[in-house]
Short mmCIF file of C-alpha atoms and ligand atoms in Angstrom, two decimals:
data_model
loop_
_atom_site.label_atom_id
_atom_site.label_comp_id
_atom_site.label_asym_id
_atom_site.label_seq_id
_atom_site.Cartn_x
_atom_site.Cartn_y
_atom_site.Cartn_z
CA UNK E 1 38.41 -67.42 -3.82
CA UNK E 2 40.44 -70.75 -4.91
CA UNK E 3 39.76 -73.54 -2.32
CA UNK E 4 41.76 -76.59 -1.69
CA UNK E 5 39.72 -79.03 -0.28
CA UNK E 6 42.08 -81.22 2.25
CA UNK E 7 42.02 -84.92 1.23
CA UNK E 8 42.34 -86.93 4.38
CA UNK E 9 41.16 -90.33 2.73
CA UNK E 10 44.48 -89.67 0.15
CA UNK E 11 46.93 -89.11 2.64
CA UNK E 12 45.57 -91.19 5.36
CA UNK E 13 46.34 -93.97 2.29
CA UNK E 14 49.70 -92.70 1.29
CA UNK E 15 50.93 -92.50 5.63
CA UNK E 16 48.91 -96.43 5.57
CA UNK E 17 51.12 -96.75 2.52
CA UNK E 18 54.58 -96.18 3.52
CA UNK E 19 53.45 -97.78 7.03
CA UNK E 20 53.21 -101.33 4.67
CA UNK E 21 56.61 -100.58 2.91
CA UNK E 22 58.26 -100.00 6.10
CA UNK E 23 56.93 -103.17 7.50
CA UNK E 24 57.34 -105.17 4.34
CA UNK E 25 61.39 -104.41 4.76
CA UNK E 26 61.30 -105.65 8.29
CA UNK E 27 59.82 -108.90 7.51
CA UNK E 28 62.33 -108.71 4.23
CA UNK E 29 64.97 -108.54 7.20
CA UNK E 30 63.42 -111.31 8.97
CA UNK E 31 62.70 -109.02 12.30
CA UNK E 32 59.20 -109.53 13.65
CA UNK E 33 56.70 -107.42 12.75
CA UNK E 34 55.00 -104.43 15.05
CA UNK E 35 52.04 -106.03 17.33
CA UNK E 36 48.96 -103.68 18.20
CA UNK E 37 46.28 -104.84 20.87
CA UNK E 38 43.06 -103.89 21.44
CA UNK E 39 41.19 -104.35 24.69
CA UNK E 40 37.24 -103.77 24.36
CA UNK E 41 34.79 -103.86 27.48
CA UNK E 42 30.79 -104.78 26.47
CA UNK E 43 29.11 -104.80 23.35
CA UNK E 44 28.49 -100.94 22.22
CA UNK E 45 27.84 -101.62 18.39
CA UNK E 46 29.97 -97.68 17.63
CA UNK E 47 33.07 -98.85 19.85
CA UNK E 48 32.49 -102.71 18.08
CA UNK E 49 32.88 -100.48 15.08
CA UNK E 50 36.04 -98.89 15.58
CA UNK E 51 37.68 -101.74 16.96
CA UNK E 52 37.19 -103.54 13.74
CA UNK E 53 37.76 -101.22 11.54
CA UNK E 54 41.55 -100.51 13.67
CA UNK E 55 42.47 -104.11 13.48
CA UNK E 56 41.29 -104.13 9.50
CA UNK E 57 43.31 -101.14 8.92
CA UNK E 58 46.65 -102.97 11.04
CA UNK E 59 46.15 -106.16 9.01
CA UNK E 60 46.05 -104.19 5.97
CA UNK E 61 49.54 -102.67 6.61
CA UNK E 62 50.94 -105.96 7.79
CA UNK E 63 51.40 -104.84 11.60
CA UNK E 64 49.27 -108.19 13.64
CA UNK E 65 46.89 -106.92 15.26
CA UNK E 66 44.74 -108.89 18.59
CA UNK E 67 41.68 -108.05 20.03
CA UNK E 68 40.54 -108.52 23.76
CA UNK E 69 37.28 -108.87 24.54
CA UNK E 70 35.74 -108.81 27.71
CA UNK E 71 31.76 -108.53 29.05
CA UNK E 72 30.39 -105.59 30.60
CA UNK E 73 30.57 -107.04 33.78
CA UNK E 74 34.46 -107.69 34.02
CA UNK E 75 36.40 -106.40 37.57
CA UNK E 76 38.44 -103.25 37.41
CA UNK E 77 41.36 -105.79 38.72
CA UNK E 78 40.57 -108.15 35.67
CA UNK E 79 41.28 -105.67 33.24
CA UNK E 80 44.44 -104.02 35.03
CA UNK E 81 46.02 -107.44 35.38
CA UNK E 82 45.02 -107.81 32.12
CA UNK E 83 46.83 -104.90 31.06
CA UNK E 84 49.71 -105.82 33.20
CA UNK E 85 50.37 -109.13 30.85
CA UNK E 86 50.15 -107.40 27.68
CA UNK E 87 52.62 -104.37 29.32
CA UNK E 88 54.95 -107.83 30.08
CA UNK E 89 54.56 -109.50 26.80
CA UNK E 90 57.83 -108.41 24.36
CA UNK E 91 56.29 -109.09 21.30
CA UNK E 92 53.57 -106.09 21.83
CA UNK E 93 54.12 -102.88 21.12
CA UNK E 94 51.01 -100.95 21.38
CA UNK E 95 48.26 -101.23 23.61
CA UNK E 96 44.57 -99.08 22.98
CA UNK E 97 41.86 -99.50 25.52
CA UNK E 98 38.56 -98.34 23.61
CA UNK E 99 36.37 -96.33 25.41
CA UNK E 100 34.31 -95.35 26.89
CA UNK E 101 34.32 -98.13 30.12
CA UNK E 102 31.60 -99.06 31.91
CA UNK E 103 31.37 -96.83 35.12
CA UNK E 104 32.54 -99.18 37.42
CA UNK E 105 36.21 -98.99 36.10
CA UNK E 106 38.05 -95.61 36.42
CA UNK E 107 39.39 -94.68 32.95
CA UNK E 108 42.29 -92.74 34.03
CA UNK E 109 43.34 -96.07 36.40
CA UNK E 110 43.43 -97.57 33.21
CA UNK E 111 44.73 -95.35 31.00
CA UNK E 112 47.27 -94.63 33.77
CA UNK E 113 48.26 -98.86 33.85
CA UNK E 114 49.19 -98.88 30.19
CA UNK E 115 52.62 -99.05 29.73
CA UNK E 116 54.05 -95.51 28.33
CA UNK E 117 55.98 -97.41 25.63
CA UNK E 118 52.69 -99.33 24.52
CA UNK E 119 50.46 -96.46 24.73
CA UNK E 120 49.71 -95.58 21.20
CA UNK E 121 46.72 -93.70 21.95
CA UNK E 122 48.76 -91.01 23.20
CA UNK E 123 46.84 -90.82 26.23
CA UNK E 124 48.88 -91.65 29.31
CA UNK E 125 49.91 -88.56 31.74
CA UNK E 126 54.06 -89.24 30.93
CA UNK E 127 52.85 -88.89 27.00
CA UNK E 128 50.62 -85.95 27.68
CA UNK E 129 53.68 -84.33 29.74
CA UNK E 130 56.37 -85.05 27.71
CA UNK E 131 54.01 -83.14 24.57
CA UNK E 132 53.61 -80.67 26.34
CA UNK E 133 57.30 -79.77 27.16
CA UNK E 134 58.62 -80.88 23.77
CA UNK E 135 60.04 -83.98 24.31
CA UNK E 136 59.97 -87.02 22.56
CA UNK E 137 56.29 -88.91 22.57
CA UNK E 138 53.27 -90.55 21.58
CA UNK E 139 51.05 -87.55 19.98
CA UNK E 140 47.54 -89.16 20.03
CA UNK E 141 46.20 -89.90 16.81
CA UNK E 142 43.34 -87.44 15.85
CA UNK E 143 45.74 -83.87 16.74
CA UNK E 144 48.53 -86.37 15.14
CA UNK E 145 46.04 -86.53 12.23
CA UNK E 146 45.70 -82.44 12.13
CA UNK E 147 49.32 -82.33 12.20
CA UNK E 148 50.08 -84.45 9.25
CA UNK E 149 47.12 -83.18 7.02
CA UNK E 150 48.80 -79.05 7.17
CA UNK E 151 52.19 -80.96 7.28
CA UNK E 152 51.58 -82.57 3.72
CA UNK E 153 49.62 -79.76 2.25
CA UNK E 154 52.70 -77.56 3.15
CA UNK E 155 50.09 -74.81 4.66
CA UNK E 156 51.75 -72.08 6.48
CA UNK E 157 51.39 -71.66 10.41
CA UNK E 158 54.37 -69.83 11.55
CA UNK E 159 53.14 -66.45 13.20
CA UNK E 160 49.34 -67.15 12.35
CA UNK E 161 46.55 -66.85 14.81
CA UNK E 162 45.21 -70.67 15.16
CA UNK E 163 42.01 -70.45 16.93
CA UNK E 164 41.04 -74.09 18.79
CA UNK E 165 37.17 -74.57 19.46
CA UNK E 166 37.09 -76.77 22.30
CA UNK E 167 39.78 -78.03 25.09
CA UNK E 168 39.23 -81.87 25.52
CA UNK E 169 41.66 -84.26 26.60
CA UNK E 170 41.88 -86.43 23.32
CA UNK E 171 41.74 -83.23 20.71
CA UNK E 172 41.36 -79.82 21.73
CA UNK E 173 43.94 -79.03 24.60
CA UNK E 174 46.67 -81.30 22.78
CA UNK E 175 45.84 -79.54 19.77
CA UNK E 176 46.51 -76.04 21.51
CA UNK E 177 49.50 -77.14 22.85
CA UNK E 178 51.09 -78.40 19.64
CA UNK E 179 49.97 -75.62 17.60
CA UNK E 180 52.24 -73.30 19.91
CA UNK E 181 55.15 -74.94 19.58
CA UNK E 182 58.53 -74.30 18.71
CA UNK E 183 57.92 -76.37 15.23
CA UNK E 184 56.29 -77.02 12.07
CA UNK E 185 53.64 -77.33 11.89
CA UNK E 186 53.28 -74.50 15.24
CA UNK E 187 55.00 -71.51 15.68
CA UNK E 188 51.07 -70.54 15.42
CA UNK E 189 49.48 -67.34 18.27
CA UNK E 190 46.94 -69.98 19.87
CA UNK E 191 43.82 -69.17 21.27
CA UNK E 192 41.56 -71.80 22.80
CA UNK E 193 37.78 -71.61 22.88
CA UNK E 194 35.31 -73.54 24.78
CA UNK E 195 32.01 -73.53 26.28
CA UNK E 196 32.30 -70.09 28.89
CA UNK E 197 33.98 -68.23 26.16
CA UNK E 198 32.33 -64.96 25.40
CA UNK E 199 31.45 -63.29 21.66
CA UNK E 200 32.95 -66.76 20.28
CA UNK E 201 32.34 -65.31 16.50
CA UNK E 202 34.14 -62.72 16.66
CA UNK E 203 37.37 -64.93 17.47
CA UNK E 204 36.20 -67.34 15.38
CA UNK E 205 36.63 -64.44 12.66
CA UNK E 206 40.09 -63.43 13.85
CA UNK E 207 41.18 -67.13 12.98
CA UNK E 208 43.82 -67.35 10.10
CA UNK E 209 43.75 -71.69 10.36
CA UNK E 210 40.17 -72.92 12.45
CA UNK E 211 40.56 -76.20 14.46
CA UNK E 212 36.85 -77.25 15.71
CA UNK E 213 36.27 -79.96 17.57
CA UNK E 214 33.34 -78.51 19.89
CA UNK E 215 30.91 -81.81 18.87
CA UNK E 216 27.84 -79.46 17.41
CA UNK E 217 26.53 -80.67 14.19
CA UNK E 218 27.41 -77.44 11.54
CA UNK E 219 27.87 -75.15 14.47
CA UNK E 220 30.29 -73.14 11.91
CA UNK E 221 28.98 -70.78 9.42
CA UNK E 222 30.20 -68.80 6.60
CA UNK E 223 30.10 -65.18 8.11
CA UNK E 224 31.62 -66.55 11.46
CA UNK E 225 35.35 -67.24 8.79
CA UNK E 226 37.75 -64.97 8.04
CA UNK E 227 37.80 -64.55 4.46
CA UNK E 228 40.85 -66.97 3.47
CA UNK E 229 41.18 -68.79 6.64
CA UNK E 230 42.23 -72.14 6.66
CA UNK E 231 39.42 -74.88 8.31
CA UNK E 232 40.24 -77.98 9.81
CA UNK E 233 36.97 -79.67 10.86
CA UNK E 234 37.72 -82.45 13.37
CA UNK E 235 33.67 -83.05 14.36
CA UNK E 236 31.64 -85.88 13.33
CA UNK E 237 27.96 -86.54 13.81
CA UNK E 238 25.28 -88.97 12.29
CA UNK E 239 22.12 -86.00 11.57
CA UNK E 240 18.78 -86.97 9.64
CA UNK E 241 19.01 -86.58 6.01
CA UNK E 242 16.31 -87.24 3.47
CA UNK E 243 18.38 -89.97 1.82
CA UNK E 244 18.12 -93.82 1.56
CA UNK E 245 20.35 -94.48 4.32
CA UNK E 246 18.16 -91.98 6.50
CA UNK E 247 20.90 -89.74 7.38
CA UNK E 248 24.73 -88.06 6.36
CA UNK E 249 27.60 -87.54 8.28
CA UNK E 250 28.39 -83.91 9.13
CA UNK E 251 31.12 -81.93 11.05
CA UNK E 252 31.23 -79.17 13.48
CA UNK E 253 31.37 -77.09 10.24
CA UNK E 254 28.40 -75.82 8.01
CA UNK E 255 30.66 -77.44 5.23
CA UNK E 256 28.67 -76.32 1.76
CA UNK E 257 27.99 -72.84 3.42
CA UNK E 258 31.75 -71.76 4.85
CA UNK E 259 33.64 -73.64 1.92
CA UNK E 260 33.94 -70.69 -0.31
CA UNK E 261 35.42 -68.54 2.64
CA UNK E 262 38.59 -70.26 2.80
CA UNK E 263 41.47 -71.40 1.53
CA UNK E 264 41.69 -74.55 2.70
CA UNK E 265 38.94 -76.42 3.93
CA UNK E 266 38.92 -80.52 5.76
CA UNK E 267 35.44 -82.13 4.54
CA UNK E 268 33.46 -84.54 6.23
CA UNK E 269 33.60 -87.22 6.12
CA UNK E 270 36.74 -87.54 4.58
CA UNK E 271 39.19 -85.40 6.18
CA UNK E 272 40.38 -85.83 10.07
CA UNK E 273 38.36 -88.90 10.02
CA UNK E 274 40.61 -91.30 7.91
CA UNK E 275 43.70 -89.62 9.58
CA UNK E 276 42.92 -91.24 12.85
CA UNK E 277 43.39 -94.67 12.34
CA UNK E 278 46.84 -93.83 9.93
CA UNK E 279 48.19 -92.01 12.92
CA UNK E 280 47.39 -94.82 15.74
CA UNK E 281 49.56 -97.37 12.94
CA UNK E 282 52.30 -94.85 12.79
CA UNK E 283 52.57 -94.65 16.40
CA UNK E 284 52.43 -98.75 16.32
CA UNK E 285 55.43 -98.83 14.27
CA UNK E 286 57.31 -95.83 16.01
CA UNK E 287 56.67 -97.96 19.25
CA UNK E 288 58.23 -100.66 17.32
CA UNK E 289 61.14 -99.02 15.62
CA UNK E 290 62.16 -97.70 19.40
CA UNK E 291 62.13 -101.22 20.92
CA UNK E 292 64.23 -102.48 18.42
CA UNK E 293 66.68 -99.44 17.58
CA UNK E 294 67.11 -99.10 21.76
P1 NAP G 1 34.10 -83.05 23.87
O1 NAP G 1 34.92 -83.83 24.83
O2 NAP G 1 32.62 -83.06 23.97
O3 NAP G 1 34.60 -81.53 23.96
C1 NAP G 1 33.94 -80.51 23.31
C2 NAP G 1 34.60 -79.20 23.63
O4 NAP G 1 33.90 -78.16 22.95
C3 NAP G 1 34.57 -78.83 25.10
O5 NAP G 1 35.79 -78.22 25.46
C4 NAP G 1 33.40 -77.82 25.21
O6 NAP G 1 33.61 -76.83 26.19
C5 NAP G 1 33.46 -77.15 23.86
N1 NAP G 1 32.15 -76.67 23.42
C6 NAP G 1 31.00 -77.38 23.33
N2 NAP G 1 30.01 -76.60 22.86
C7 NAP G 1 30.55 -75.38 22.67
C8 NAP G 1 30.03 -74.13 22.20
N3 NAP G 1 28.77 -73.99 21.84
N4 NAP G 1 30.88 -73.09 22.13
C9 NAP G 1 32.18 -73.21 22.46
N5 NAP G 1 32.73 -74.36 22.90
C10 NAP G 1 31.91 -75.41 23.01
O7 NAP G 1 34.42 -83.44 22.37
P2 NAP G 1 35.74 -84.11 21.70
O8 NAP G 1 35.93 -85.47 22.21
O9 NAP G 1 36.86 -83.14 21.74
O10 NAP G 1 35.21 -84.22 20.20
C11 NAP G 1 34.83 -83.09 19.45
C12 NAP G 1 34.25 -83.56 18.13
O11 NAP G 1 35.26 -84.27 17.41
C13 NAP G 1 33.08 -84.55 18.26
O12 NAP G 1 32.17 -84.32 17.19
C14 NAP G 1 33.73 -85.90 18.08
O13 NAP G 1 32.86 -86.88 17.57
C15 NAP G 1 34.81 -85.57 17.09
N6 NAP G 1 35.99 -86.47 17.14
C16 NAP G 1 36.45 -86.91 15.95
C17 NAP G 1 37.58 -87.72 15.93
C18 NAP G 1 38.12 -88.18 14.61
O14 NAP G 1 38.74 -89.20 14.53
N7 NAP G 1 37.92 -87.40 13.55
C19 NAP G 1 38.22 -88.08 17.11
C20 NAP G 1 37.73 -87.57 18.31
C21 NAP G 1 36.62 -86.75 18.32
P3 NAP G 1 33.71 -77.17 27.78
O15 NAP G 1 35.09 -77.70 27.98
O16 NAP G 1 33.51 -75.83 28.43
O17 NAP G 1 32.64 -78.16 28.07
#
């Protein structure tokens, strides 16, 4: 069987690309450019990580892009005035909170303080309800990622069984949802696995596209797929490898061992991965465009 392995670094670079030409003609118009914030609580070196690499990848594109930075030990009220001023400030358009919080602040009091209009992430209950009936909204970026990647490999979904390991908040259940919908990419028969689900390979073999986002290292293997099946692999994990660096990146999927079962297959890293941060500017700069065109 032919497989197409799904480039995410390419097309996460050709969505960062017409990002910068859209935001190159604004500035060519002399409008101001889109603004995305970033608040960060403590000093975890992973969430350190992604902030940098989000405000590299905004820079990159042209949108500005601050970061807030507060210690471990900052009030709950701190950080929802906090909020507040940046859901008052005209010149910002999107607003992330990386998480996770420290336990004495209530994530969904934050999430829930952000500003609908601001909230890029995709995460705020208006967001989360208006994707889920349709309407008009901030997808979050990782399903926005999954999305785009079948979207610009033109892969069929329309009438196919789409099975979805896992049912999180941030990937799995918005995944679902968007996968049954009245669109393209959707139209898909959904069914959604998770942790109580009994004789999981057997629908795992039924799948004609895979979404797994379950967070167990290679969890997927070869005789579990559907011969033709289309993978998407949204996992990520750091295992031991005998290798300078002491250890690869891997995905919920046995990659090497369920490749040559499919048709199309995401790697990692390399696939969803890149897609995440390309979707958060693209919701930037849709946050931006409706300011302005309102
Ligand atoms: P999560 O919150 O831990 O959710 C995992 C889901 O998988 C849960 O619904 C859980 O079921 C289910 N599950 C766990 N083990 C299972 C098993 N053995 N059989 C069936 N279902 C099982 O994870 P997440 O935040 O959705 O993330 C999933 C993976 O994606 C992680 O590896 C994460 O690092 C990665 N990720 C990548 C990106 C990206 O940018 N590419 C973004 C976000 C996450 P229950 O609900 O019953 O517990």
């Amino acid at each position: 069987m032919t497989t197409k392995i799904i480039d995410g670094k390419l097309i996460a670079k050709k969505v960062k690309d017409e990002i910068k030409t859209e935001v190159a003609g604004l500035i060519d118009n002399n409008d101001s450019t889109p603004h995305l914030v970033a608040i960060i609580v403590g000093d975890d070196p992973a969430s350190q990580t992604y902030v940098a690499s989000k405000e590299k990848a905004a820079r990159s594109v042209g949108i500005t892009s601050s970061v807030y930075k507060f210690p471990t030990d900052i009030s709950e009220e701190e950080l929802l005035n906090t909020i507040d001023f940046i859901n008052n400030d005209d010149e910002i358009n999107g607003l992330i909170v990386q998480l996770p919080l420290p336990e004495h602040i209530s994530v969904s009091k934050v999430i829930e303080s952000i500003d609908p209009e601001k909230d890029v992430d995709g995460f705020h209950p208006i967001n989360v309800g208006k994707m889920v009936i349709g309407q008009p909204s901030f997808i979050s970026a990782t399903p926005a990622g999954v999305l785009e990647l079948l979207k610009r490999y033109k892969i069929e979904t329309e009438g196919k069984h789409c099975v979805v390991l896992g049912r999180s908040n941030i990937v799995g259940s918005p995944l679902s949802i968007l996968m049954s919908k009245k669109s393209y990419p959707g139209n898909s028969t959904v069914t959604v696995c998770h942790s109580k689900t009994k004789d999981l390979s057997s629908i795992i073999k039924q799948a004609d596209i895979l979404i797994c986002a379950i967070g167990s290292p290679q969890f997927v293997k070869a005789d579990m797929i559907k011969p033709g099946a289309v993978v998407i692999d949204v996992g990520i994990h750091r295992i031991p490898a005998d290798n300078e660096k002491g250890y690869k990146i891997v995905g919920d999927v046995d990659f090497e061992d369920v490749r040559r079962e499919t048709s199309y297959i995401t790697p990692v890293p390399g696939g969803v991965g890149p897609m995440t941060i390309a979707m958060l500017l693209s919701n930037t700069l849709l946050s931006f465009k409706k300011k302005h065109d309102s």
